[in-house]
Short mmCIF file of C-alpha atoms in Angstrom, two decimals:
data_model
loop_
_atom_site.label_atom_id
_atom_site.label_comp_id
_atom_site.label_asym_id
_atom_site.label_seq_id
_atom_site.Cartn_x
_atom_site.Cartn_y
_atom_site.Cartn_z
CA MET Z 890 0.13 0.10 0.17
CA ILE Z 891 1.29 3.56 -0.95
CA LYS Z 892 2.14 5.60 2.05
CA TRP Z 893 -0.73 8.08 1.53
CA GLN Z 894 -3.09 5.20 0.99
CA HIS Z 895 -1.99 3.88 4.24
CA SER Z 896 -2.45 7.22 6.12
CA TRP Z 897 -5.90 7.57 4.60
CA ALA Z 898 -6.89 4.02 5.66
CA VAL Z 899 -5.88 4.99 9.27
CA ASN Z 900 -7.50 8.37 9.26
CA LYS Z 901 -10.63 7.89 7.32
CA TYR Z 902 -13.20 7.30 10.07
CA TRP Z 903 -11.48 9.81 12.26
CA VAL Z 904 -11.84 12.57 9.56
CA MET Z 905 -15.58 11.39 9.04
CA ALA Z 906 -16.19 11.73 12.62
CA ARG Z 907 -15.20 15.51 12.42
CA SER Z 908 -16.32 16.71 9.05
CA GLN Z 909 -18.18 15.29 6.03
CA ARG Z 910 -16.83 17.99 3.97
CA ILE Z 911 -13.21 17.40 4.93
CA TYR Z 912 -13.83 13.56 4.30
CA ASN Z 913 -15.22 14.42 0.88
CA GLU Z 914 -12.44 16.67 -0.14
CA ILE Z 915 -9.85 14.04 0.71
CA ARG Z 916 -11.73 11.52 -1.28
CA LYS Z 917 -11.71 13.73 -4.12
CA LEU Z 918 -7.96 14.36 -3.74
CA ALA Z 919 -7.48 10.57 -3.80
CA SER Z 920 -9.42 9.79 -6.78
CA GLY Z 921 -7.42 8.90 -9.88
CA ASN Z 922 -4.36 7.63 -7.84
CA ASP Z 923 -2.39 10.32 -9.10
CA TRP Z 924 -0.81 11.48 -5.86
CA THR Z 925 1.48 14.42 -5.94
CA LYS Z 926 3.57 16.63 -3.50
CA GLU Z 927 0.80 19.31 -3.82
CA LYS Z 928 -1.94 16.80 -3.04
CA GLU Z 929 0.11 15.53 0.09
CA THR Z 930 0.43 19.18 1.42
CA THR Z 931 -3.31 19.67 0.85
CA TYR Z 932 -4.05 16.44 2.65
CA GLN Z 933 -1.88 17.21 5.60
CA LYS Z 934 -3.55 20.71 5.93
CA LEU Z 935 -7.01 19.06 5.70
CA LEU Z 936 -5.87 16.67 8.41
CA LEU Z 937 -4.85 19.58 10.59
CA GLU Z 938 -8.17 21.37 9.94
CA ALA Z 939 -10.16 18.37 10.97
CA ASP Z 940 -7.95 18.08 14.25
CA ARG Z 941 -9.18 21.29 15.06
CA LEU Z 942 -12.88 20.45 14.85
CA VAL Z 943 -15.04 18.90 17.73
CA PRO Z 944 -17.11 16.06 16.70
CA THR Z 945 -20.90 16.50 16.50
CA VAL Z 946 -23.77 14.21 16.72
CA GLN Z 947 -24.14 14.06 13.10
CA THR Z 948 -20.67 13.36 12.19
CA LEU Z 949 -20.19 10.88 14.88
CA THR Z 950 -23.27 9.20 13.81
CA THR Z 951 -22.06 8.81 10.27
CA ALA Z 952 -18.71 7.57 11.28
CA TYR Z 953 -20.29 4.96 13.82
CA GLN Z 954 -22.63 3.77 11.31
CA HIS Z 955 -19.81 2.92 8.90
CA VAL Z 956 -17.87 1.18 11.70
CA TRP Z 957 -20.92 -0.60 12.84
CA GLY Z 958 -20.96 -2.24 9.33
CA TYR Z 959 -18.23 -4.37 10.13
CA PHE Z 960 -20.26 -5.94 13.06
CA LYS Z 961 -23.91 -5.74 12.19
CA LYS Z 962 -23.82 -9.40 11.09
CA ILE Z 963 -21.75 -10.98 13.63
CA ALA Z 964 -22.77 -8.82 16.92
CA THR Z 965 -24.73 -10.57 19.36
CA THR Z 966 -28.37 -9.52 20.29
CA ASP Z 967 -27.13 -7.77 23.25
CA GLU Z 968 -24.38 -6.02 21.39
CA LYS Z 969 -26.96 -4.92 18.57
CA ASN Z 970 -29.43 -3.59 21.31
CA PHE Z 971 -26.45 -1.44 23.17
CA TYR Z 972 -25.42 -0.03 19.65
CA MET Z 973 -28.99 1.12 18.85
CA HIS Z 974 -29.57 2.52 22.27
CA GLU Z 975 -26.21 4.32 22.34
CA LEU Z 976 -26.88 5.56 18.90
CA ALA Z 977 -30.22 6.85 19.82
CA VAL Z 978 -28.76 8.90 22.79
CA LEU Z 979 -25.47 9.76 21.27
CA ALA Z 980 -23.98 13.03 22.50
CA PRO Z 981 -20.13 13.80 21.87
CA GLU Z 982 -19.75 14.79 25.49
CA SER Z 983 -20.90 11.62 27.01
CA ASP Z 984 -20.04 9.15 24.16
CA ARG Z 985 -20.19 5.54 25.11
CA LEU Z 986 -20.66 4.24 21.74
CA GLY Z 987 -17.07 4.96 20.34
CA PRO Z 988 -15.49 2.98 23.18
CA PHE Z 989 -18.01 0.25 22.62
CA LEU Z 990 -17.26 -0.07 18.95
CA ALA Z 991 -13.42 -0.12 19.60
CA LYS Z 992 -14.11 -3.02 22.08
CA LEU Z 993 -16.04 -4.89 19.50
CA ALA Z 994 -13.21 -4.22 17.13
CA LEU Z 995 -10.85 -6.08 19.74
CA LYS Z 996 -13.25 -8.66 20.53
CA TYR Z 997 -14.04 -9.80 16.67
CA ASP Z 998 -10.29 -8.93 15.87
CA VAL Z 999 -11.06 -6.53 13.04
CA HIS Z 1000 -7.39 -5.58 12.05
CA TYR Z 1001 -8.54 -2.66 9.76
CA LEU Z 1002 -10.41 -0.89 12.33
CA LEU Z 1003 -7.80 -1.78 15.04
CA GLN Z 1004 -5.33 0.35 12.88
CA SER Z 1005 -7.84 3.14 12.60
CA ARG Z 1006 -6.94 6.43 14.31
CA LEU Z 1007 -10.55 6.72 15.48
CA MET Z 1008 -10.53 3.39 17.36
CA LYS Z 1009 -7.12 3.83 18.73
CA THR Z 1010 -8.52 6.90 20.28
CA TYR Z 1011 -10.65 4.76 22.54
CA LEU Z 1012 -8.19 1.97 23.19
CA LYS Z 1013 -5.81 3.93 24.99
#
């Protein structure tokens, strides 16, 4: 995997949890597999911009729904019920869903998610 592709794989859900606009801008940068120094500079600036943003209910919901896709067919009934309840009451200042999804990534050994910046945030 090319360095920027690895970086994007690591940062994708973390960016999504902060800004759909920035996520879309990075996706547009990455299209065509034509990575340049200028694109790398723009990418790094977008990551810095995302780092200054605070997740919202909407951005967290979008990111968590994408992450949940890795578990929806293998999760237990209790895990599904917990996910649905926490999604319904999601608030960035009292987020229990992110840490729960990170624990599921560990439990089900989802390597891709375990490498992601968003999940690593909760696994410290």
